Short mmCIF file of N, CA and C in Angstrom, two decimals:
data_model
loop_
_atom_site.label_atom_id
_atom_site.label_comp_id
_atom_site.label_asym_id
_atom_site.label_seq_id
_atom_site.Cartn_x
_atom_site.Cartn_y
_atom_site.Cartn_z
N UNK A 1 0.83 -1.20 0.00
CA UNK A 1 0.00 0.00 0.00
C UNK A 1 0.87 1.25 0.00
N UNK A 2 1.89 1.23 0.83
CA UNK A 2 2.74 2.41 0.93
C UNK A 2 3.43 2.67 -0.39
N UNK A 3 3.94 1.62 -1.03
CA UNK A 3 4.61 1.79 -2.32
C UNK A 3 3.64 2.32 -3.37
N UNK A 4 2.43 1.78 -3.37
CA UNK A 4 1.44 2.25 -4.34
C UNK A 4 1.11 3.71 -4.12
N UNK A 5 1.01 4.13 -2.86
CA UNK A 5 0.72 5.53 -2.56
C UNK A 5 1.88 6.41 -2.98
N UNK A 6 3.10 5.94 -2.75
CA UNK A 6 4.27 6.73 -3.15
C UNK A 6 4.34 6.86 -4.66
N UNK A 7 4.03 5.79 -5.38
CA UNK A 7 4.02 5.87 -6.84
C UNK A 7 2.94 6.83 -7.31
N UNK A 8 1.80 6.82 -6.62
CA UNK A 8 0.74 7.76 -6.98
C UNK A 8 1.18 9.19 -6.74
N UNK A 9 1.98 9.41 -5.71
CA UNK A 9 2.50 10.76 -5.46
C UNK A 9 3.43 11.20 -6.58
N UNK A 10 4.21 10.29 -7.07
CA UNK A 10 5.13 10.63 -8.15
C UNK A 10 4.35 10.99 -9.42
N UNK A 11 3.30 10.18 -9.72
CA UNK A 11 2.55 10.39 -10.95
C UNK A 11 1.57 11.55 -10.86
N UNK A 12 0.98 11.76 -9.71
CA UNK A 12 -0.08 12.76 -9.57
C UNK A 12 0.46 14.00 -8.88
N UNK A 13 0.79 15.01 -9.67
CA UNK A 13 1.30 16.24 -9.08
C UNK A 13 0.29 17.38 -9.17
N UNK A 14 -0.91 17.08 -9.72
CA UNK A 14 -1.87 18.16 -9.94
C UNK A 14 -2.85 18.35 -8.78
N UNK A 15 -3.01 17.37 -7.92
CA UNK A 15 -4.01 17.51 -6.86
C UNK A 15 -3.39 17.27 -5.50
N UNK A 16 -4.10 17.66 -4.48
CA UNK A 16 -3.62 17.57 -3.10
C UNK A 16 -4.35 16.42 -2.41
N UNK A 17 -3.65 15.31 -2.07
CA UNK A 17 -4.25 14.14 -1.43
C UNK A 17 -3.75 14.00 0.00
N UNK A 18 -4.67 13.72 0.91
CA UNK A 18 -4.33 13.43 2.30
C UNK A 18 -3.51 14.53 2.95
N UNK A 19 -3.70 15.74 2.56
CA UNK A 19 -2.99 16.85 3.18
C UNK A 19 -1.54 16.95 2.76
N UNK A 20 -1.15 16.26 1.69
CA UNK A 20 0.23 16.30 1.21
C UNK A 20 0.35 17.45 0.23
N UNK A 21 1.33 18.31 0.43
CA UNK A 21 1.51 19.49 -0.41
C UNK A 21 2.31 19.09 -1.64
N UNK A 22 1.71 19.25 -2.84
CA UNK A 22 2.37 18.85 -4.09
C UNK A 22 3.45 19.83 -4.53
N UNK A 23 3.49 21.00 -3.95
CA UNK A 23 4.50 21.97 -4.35
C UNK A 23 5.87 21.64 -3.77
N UNK A 24 5.91 20.71 -2.83
CA UNK A 24 7.17 20.30 -2.22
C UNK A 24 7.86 19.26 -3.09
N UNK A 25 9.10 19.03 -2.80
CA UNK A 25 9.88 18.02 -3.54
C UNK A 25 9.36 16.63 -3.20
N UNK A 26 9.66 15.67 -4.08
CA UNK A 26 9.17 14.31 -3.90
C UNK A 26 9.65 13.72 -2.58
N UNK A 27 10.87 13.94 -2.22
CA UNK A 27 11.42 13.41 -0.96
C UNK A 27 10.64 13.95 0.24
N UNK A 28 10.37 15.25 0.22
CA UNK A 28 9.61 15.86 1.32
C UNK A 28 8.18 15.31 1.39
N UNK A 29 7.57 15.11 0.21
CA UNK A 29 6.22 14.55 0.18
C UNK A 29 6.21 13.12 0.71
N UNK A 30 7.25 12.35 0.39
CA UNK A 30 7.32 10.97 0.89
C UNK A 30 7.49 10.94 2.40
N UNK A 31 8.28 11.86 2.92
CA UNK A 31 8.46 11.95 4.38
C UNK A 31 7.13 12.33 5.04
N UNK A 32 6.45 13.31 4.45
CA UNK A 32 5.17 13.72 5.00
C UNK A 32 4.16 12.58 4.92
N UNK A 33 4.18 11.84 3.81
CA UNK A 33 3.28 10.70 3.66
C UNK A 33 3.61 9.62 4.70
N UNK A 34 4.88 9.37 4.92
CA UNK A 34 5.25 8.35 5.91
C UNK A 34 4.80 8.76 7.31
N UNK A 35 4.85 10.05 7.62
CA UNK A 35 4.36 10.52 8.92
C UNK A 35 2.85 10.31 9.03
N UNK A 36 2.13 10.62 7.94
CA UNK A 36 0.68 10.40 7.95
C UNK A 36 0.34 8.93 8.14
N UNK A 37 1.06 8.06 7.45
CA UNK A 37 0.83 6.62 7.56
C UNK A 37 1.18 6.14 8.96
N UNK A 38 2.26 6.66 9.52
CA UNK A 38 2.64 6.28 10.89
C UNK A 38 1.57 6.69 11.89
N UNK A 39 1.06 7.91 11.76
CA UNK A 39 -0.01 8.37 12.65
C UNK A 39 -1.26 7.51 12.50
N UNK A 40 -1.60 7.17 11.25
CA UNK A 40 -2.76 6.33 11.00
C UNK A 40 -2.57 4.95 11.63
N UNK A 41 -1.36 4.40 11.51
CA UNK A 41 -1.07 3.09 12.10
C UNK A 41 -1.19 3.14 13.62
N UNK A 42 -0.73 4.20 14.24
CA UNK A 42 -0.84 4.33 15.69
C UNK A 42 -2.30 4.40 16.13
N UNK A 43 -3.12 5.13 15.37
CA UNK A 43 -4.55 5.22 15.70
C UNK A 43 -5.21 3.85 15.60
N UNK A 44 -4.85 3.09 14.56
CA UNK A 44 -5.43 1.75 14.39
C UNK A 44 -5.00 0.85 15.54
N UNK A 45 -3.73 0.94 15.93
CA UNK A 45 -3.23 0.12 17.05
C UNK A 45 -3.92 0.48 18.36
N UNK A 46 -4.17 1.77 18.58
CA UNK A 46 -4.86 2.18 19.80
C UNK A 46 -6.29 1.64 19.82
N UNK A 47 -6.96 1.67 18.67
CA UNK A 47 -8.32 1.13 18.60
C UNK A 47 -8.32 -0.37 18.85
N UNK A 48 -7.31 -1.07 18.30
CA UNK A 48 -7.22 -2.51 18.50
C UNK A 48 -6.96 -2.83 19.97
N UNK A 49 -6.10 -2.06 20.63
CA UNK A 49 -5.83 -2.28 22.06
C UNK A 49 -7.10 -2.08 22.87
N UNK A 50 -7.86 -1.04 22.53
CA UNK A 50 -9.10 -0.76 23.25
C UNK A 50 -10.10 -1.90 23.05
N UNK A 51 -10.21 -2.39 21.81
CA UNK A 51 -11.13 -3.50 21.54
C UNK A 51 -10.69 -4.76 22.28
N UNK A 52 -9.38 -5.03 22.30
CA UNK A 52 -8.89 -6.21 23.02
C UNK A 52 -9.17 -6.09 24.51
N UNK A 53 -8.99 -4.89 25.06
CA UNK A 53 -9.25 -4.68 26.48
C UNK A 53 -10.73 -4.89 26.79
N UNK A 54 -11.61 -4.36 25.93
CA UNK A 54 -13.04 -4.53 26.14
C UNK A 54 -13.43 -6.00 26.01
N UNK A 55 -12.84 -6.70 25.04
CA UNK A 55 -13.14 -8.12 24.86
C UNK A 55 -12.67 -8.92 26.07
N UNK A 56 -11.51 -8.56 26.62
CA UNK A 56 -11.00 -9.27 27.80
C UNK A 56 -11.90 -9.02 28.99
N UNK A 57 -12.33 -7.77 29.18
CA UNK A 57 -13.24 -7.46 30.29
C UNK A 57 -14.55 -8.21 30.14
N UNK A 58 -15.05 -8.28 28.91
CA UNK A 58 -16.29 -8.99 28.67
C UNK A 58 -16.11 -10.48 28.93
N UNK A 59 -14.98 -11.03 28.50
CA UNK A 59 -14.70 -12.45 28.69
C UNK A 59 -14.50 -12.77 30.18
N UNK A 60 -13.85 -11.86 30.89
CA UNK A 60 -13.57 -12.09 32.31
C UNK A 60 -14.77 -11.78 33.21
N UNK A 61 -15.84 -11.30 32.66
CA UNK A 61 -17.04 -11.06 33.45
C UNK A 61 -17.27 -9.61 33.79
N UNK A 62 -16.34 -8.75 33.49
CA UNK A 62 -16.53 -7.33 33.69
C UNK A 62 -16.67 -6.95 35.15
N UNK A 63 -17.42 -5.92 35.40
CA UNK A 63 -17.57 -5.35 36.74
C UNK A 63 -18.26 -6.32 37.68
N UNK A 64 -19.31 -6.97 37.21
CA UNK A 64 -20.07 -7.85 38.11
C UNK A 64 -19.20 -9.01 38.59
N UNK A 65 -18.38 -9.56 37.70
CA UNK A 65 -17.50 -10.66 38.11
C UNK A 65 -16.46 -10.15 39.10
N UNK A 66 -16.00 -8.93 38.92
CA UNK A 66 -15.04 -8.35 39.85
C UNK A 66 -15.64 -8.16 41.23
N UNK A 67 -16.89 -7.75 41.27
CA UNK A 67 -17.58 -7.58 42.55
C UNK A 67 -17.77 -8.93 43.23
N UNK A 68 -18.17 -9.92 42.44
CA UNK A 68 -18.39 -11.25 43.01
C UNK A 68 -17.08 -11.84 43.53
N UNK A 69 -16.01 -11.68 42.76
CA UNK A 69 -14.73 -12.26 43.14
C UNK A 69 -13.96 -11.44 44.16
N UNK A 70 -14.40 -10.22 44.46
CA UNK A 70 -13.67 -9.35 45.37
C UNK A 70 -13.62 -9.90 46.79
N UNK A 71 -14.69 -10.53 47.22
CA UNK A 71 -14.76 -11.06 48.58
C UNK A 71 -14.92 -12.57 48.49
N UNK A 72 -13.81 -13.27 48.51
CA UNK A 72 -13.84 -14.73 48.35
C UNK A 72 -14.56 -15.39 49.52
N UNK A 73 -14.43 -14.83 50.72
CA UNK A 73 -15.09 -15.45 51.87
C UNK A 73 -16.60 -15.15 51.89
N UNK A 74 -17.01 -14.07 51.25
CA UNK A 74 -18.43 -13.72 51.17
C UNK A 74 -18.95 -14.00 49.77
N UNK A 75 -18.66 -15.17 49.27
CA UNK A 75 -19.03 -15.50 47.89
C UNK A 75 -20.54 -15.41 47.70
N UNK A 76 -20.92 -14.78 46.63
CA UNK A 76 -22.33 -14.66 46.30
C UNK A 76 -22.75 -15.94 45.60
N UNK A 77 -23.77 -16.56 46.13
CA UNK A 77 -24.21 -17.82 45.55
C UNK A 77 -25.72 -17.80 45.44
N UNK A 78 -26.35 -18.23 44.43
CA UNK A 78 -25.77 -18.71 43.18
C UNK A 78 -25.27 -17.55 42.33
N UNK A 79 -24.39 -17.84 41.42
CA UNK A 79 -23.82 -16.79 40.57
C UNK A 79 -24.69 -16.49 39.37
N UNK A 80 -25.69 -17.27 39.14
CA UNK A 80 -26.61 -17.01 38.04
C UNK A 80 -28.03 -17.02 38.57
N UNK A 81 -28.86 -16.18 38.04
CA UNK A 81 -30.24 -16.10 38.46
C UNK A 81 -31.11 -16.36 37.24
N UNK A 82 -32.01 -17.31 37.38
CA UNK A 82 -32.91 -17.61 36.27
C UNK A 82 -34.19 -16.81 36.46
N UNK A 83 -34.61 -16.12 35.44
CA UNK A 83 -35.81 -15.32 35.48
C UNK A 83 -36.83 -15.95 34.54
N UNK A 84 -38.02 -16.15 35.05
CA UNK A 84 -39.08 -16.76 34.26
C UNK A 84 -39.57 -15.77 33.22
N UNK A 85 -39.78 -16.25 32.02
CA UNK A 85 -40.29 -15.38 30.97
C UNK A 85 -41.73 -14.98 31.32
N UNK A 86 -42.16 -13.89 30.77
CA UNK A 86 -43.49 -13.37 31.10
C UNK A 86 -44.59 -14.34 30.67
N UNK A 87 -44.35 -15.11 29.62
CA UNK A 87 -45.37 -16.05 29.17
C UNK A 87 -45.52 -17.23 30.14
N UNK A 88 -44.49 -17.55 30.89
CA UNK A 88 -44.54 -18.68 31.82
C UNK A 88 -44.86 -18.26 33.26
N UNK A 89 -44.92 -16.97 33.54
CA UNK A 89 -45.15 -16.52 34.90
C UNK A 89 -46.52 -16.93 35.42
N UNK A 90 -47.55 -16.80 34.60
CA UNK A 90 -48.89 -17.18 35.04
C UNK A 90 -48.98 -18.66 35.36
N UNK A 91 -48.36 -19.48 34.52
CA UNK A 91 -48.39 -20.93 34.72
C UNK A 91 -47.68 -21.29 36.02
N UNK A 92 -46.51 -20.70 36.25
CA UNK A 92 -45.76 -20.99 37.48
C UNK A 92 -46.53 -20.51 38.71
N UNK A 93 -47.17 -19.34 38.61
CA UNK A 93 -47.93 -18.82 39.74
C UNK A 93 -49.10 -19.73 40.07
N UNK A 94 -49.84 -20.14 39.04
CA UNK A 94 -50.99 -21.03 39.27
C UNK A 94 -50.53 -22.35 39.87
N UNK A 95 -49.39 -22.88 39.39
CA UNK A 95 -48.87 -24.13 39.93
C UNK A 95 -48.49 -23.98 41.41
N UNK A 96 -47.84 -22.86 41.75
CA UNK A 96 -47.44 -22.66 43.14
C UNK A 96 -48.65 -22.46 44.05
N UNK A 97 -49.68 -21.76 43.55
CA UNK A 97 -50.90 -21.58 44.34
C UNK A 97 -51.58 -22.93 44.56
N UNK A 98 -51.63 -23.74 43.51
CA UNK A 98 -52.25 -25.06 43.62
C UNK A 98 -51.51 -25.92 44.65
N UNK A 99 -50.18 -25.90 44.61
CA UNK A 99 -49.39 -26.67 45.59
C UNK A 99 -49.61 -26.16 47.01
N UNK A 100 -49.71 -24.83 47.16
CA UNK A 100 -49.93 -24.26 48.49
C UNK A 100 -51.30 -24.66 49.04
N UNK A 101 -52.32 -24.65 48.18
CA UNK A 101 -53.68 -25.05 48.61
C UNK A 101 -53.70 -26.52 49.00
N UNK A 102 -53.04 -27.37 48.18
CA UNK A 102 -52.99 -28.80 48.50
C UNK A 102 -52.27 -29.03 49.83
N UNK A 103 -51.18 -28.33 50.05
CA UNK A 103 -50.44 -28.47 51.30
C UNK A 103 -51.30 -28.03 52.48
N UNK A 104 -52.02 -26.93 52.31
CA UNK A 104 -52.90 -26.43 53.37
C UNK A 104 -54.01 -27.43 53.67
N UNK A 105 -54.63 -27.97 52.60
CA UNK A 105 -55.69 -28.97 52.78
C UNK A 105 -55.17 -30.21 53.48
N UNK A 106 -53.98 -30.67 53.10
CA UNK A 106 -53.39 -31.85 53.75
C UNK A 106 -53.12 -31.58 55.23
N UNK A 107 -52.67 -30.40 55.55
CA UNK A 107 -52.43 -30.05 56.95
C UNK A 107 -53.74 -30.02 57.75
N UNK A 108 -54.81 -29.53 57.12
CA UNK A 108 -56.12 -29.52 57.79
C UNK A 108 -56.62 -30.94 58.04
N UNK A 109 -56.45 -31.81 57.07
CA UNK A 109 -56.87 -33.21 57.23
C UNK A 109 -56.09 -33.87 58.37
N UNK A 110 -54.79 -33.64 58.39
CA UNK A 110 -53.97 -34.23 59.46
C UNK A 110 -54.40 -33.67 60.82
N UNK A 111 -54.66 -32.38 60.86
CA UNK A 111 -55.09 -31.74 62.12
C UNK A 111 -56.44 -32.31 62.59
N UNK A 112 -57.39 -32.51 61.66
CA UNK A 112 -58.70 -33.07 62.01
C UNK A 112 -58.56 -34.52 62.51
N UNK A 113 -57.66 -35.28 61.86
CA UNK A 113 -57.45 -36.67 62.28
C UNK A 113 -56.85 -36.73 63.68
N UNK A 114 -55.98 -35.79 63.99
CA UNK A 114 -55.40 -35.76 65.34
C UNK A 114 -56.46 -35.41 66.37
N UNK A 115 -57.39 -34.52 66.02
CA UNK A 115 -58.45 -34.14 66.96
C UNK A 115 -59.41 -35.30 67.18
N UNK A 116 -59.69 -36.09 66.16
CA UNK A 116 -60.59 -37.22 66.30
C UNK A 116 -59.96 -38.36 67.09
N UNK A 117 -58.66 -38.44 67.06
CA UNK A 117 -57.99 -39.54 67.74
C UNK A 117 -57.80 -39.33 69.20
#
């Protein structure tokens, strides 16, 4: 890419590309171009470092994992919480109510049997 850009600088002296001044000598334009390319490369490297850091934080669990791991003796358990979808909430609620009523009825039967005995 750099060689192609340098060749384009040699051939194209009529227009101003990437802030390179065509009125300067070819050597000066190549130096200026190399500085522009170096700056561009540094910006790309900084973006890549930032992306790698974000990916590492995401992979390592980020802030929540840091909070959980901060106090090993006070470990938060369980580390995952399952939330019922809204479509299943009514079914689970009705099931729990039914189980509670059955348990209550069974306790009443046992209590009545104890009173009769």
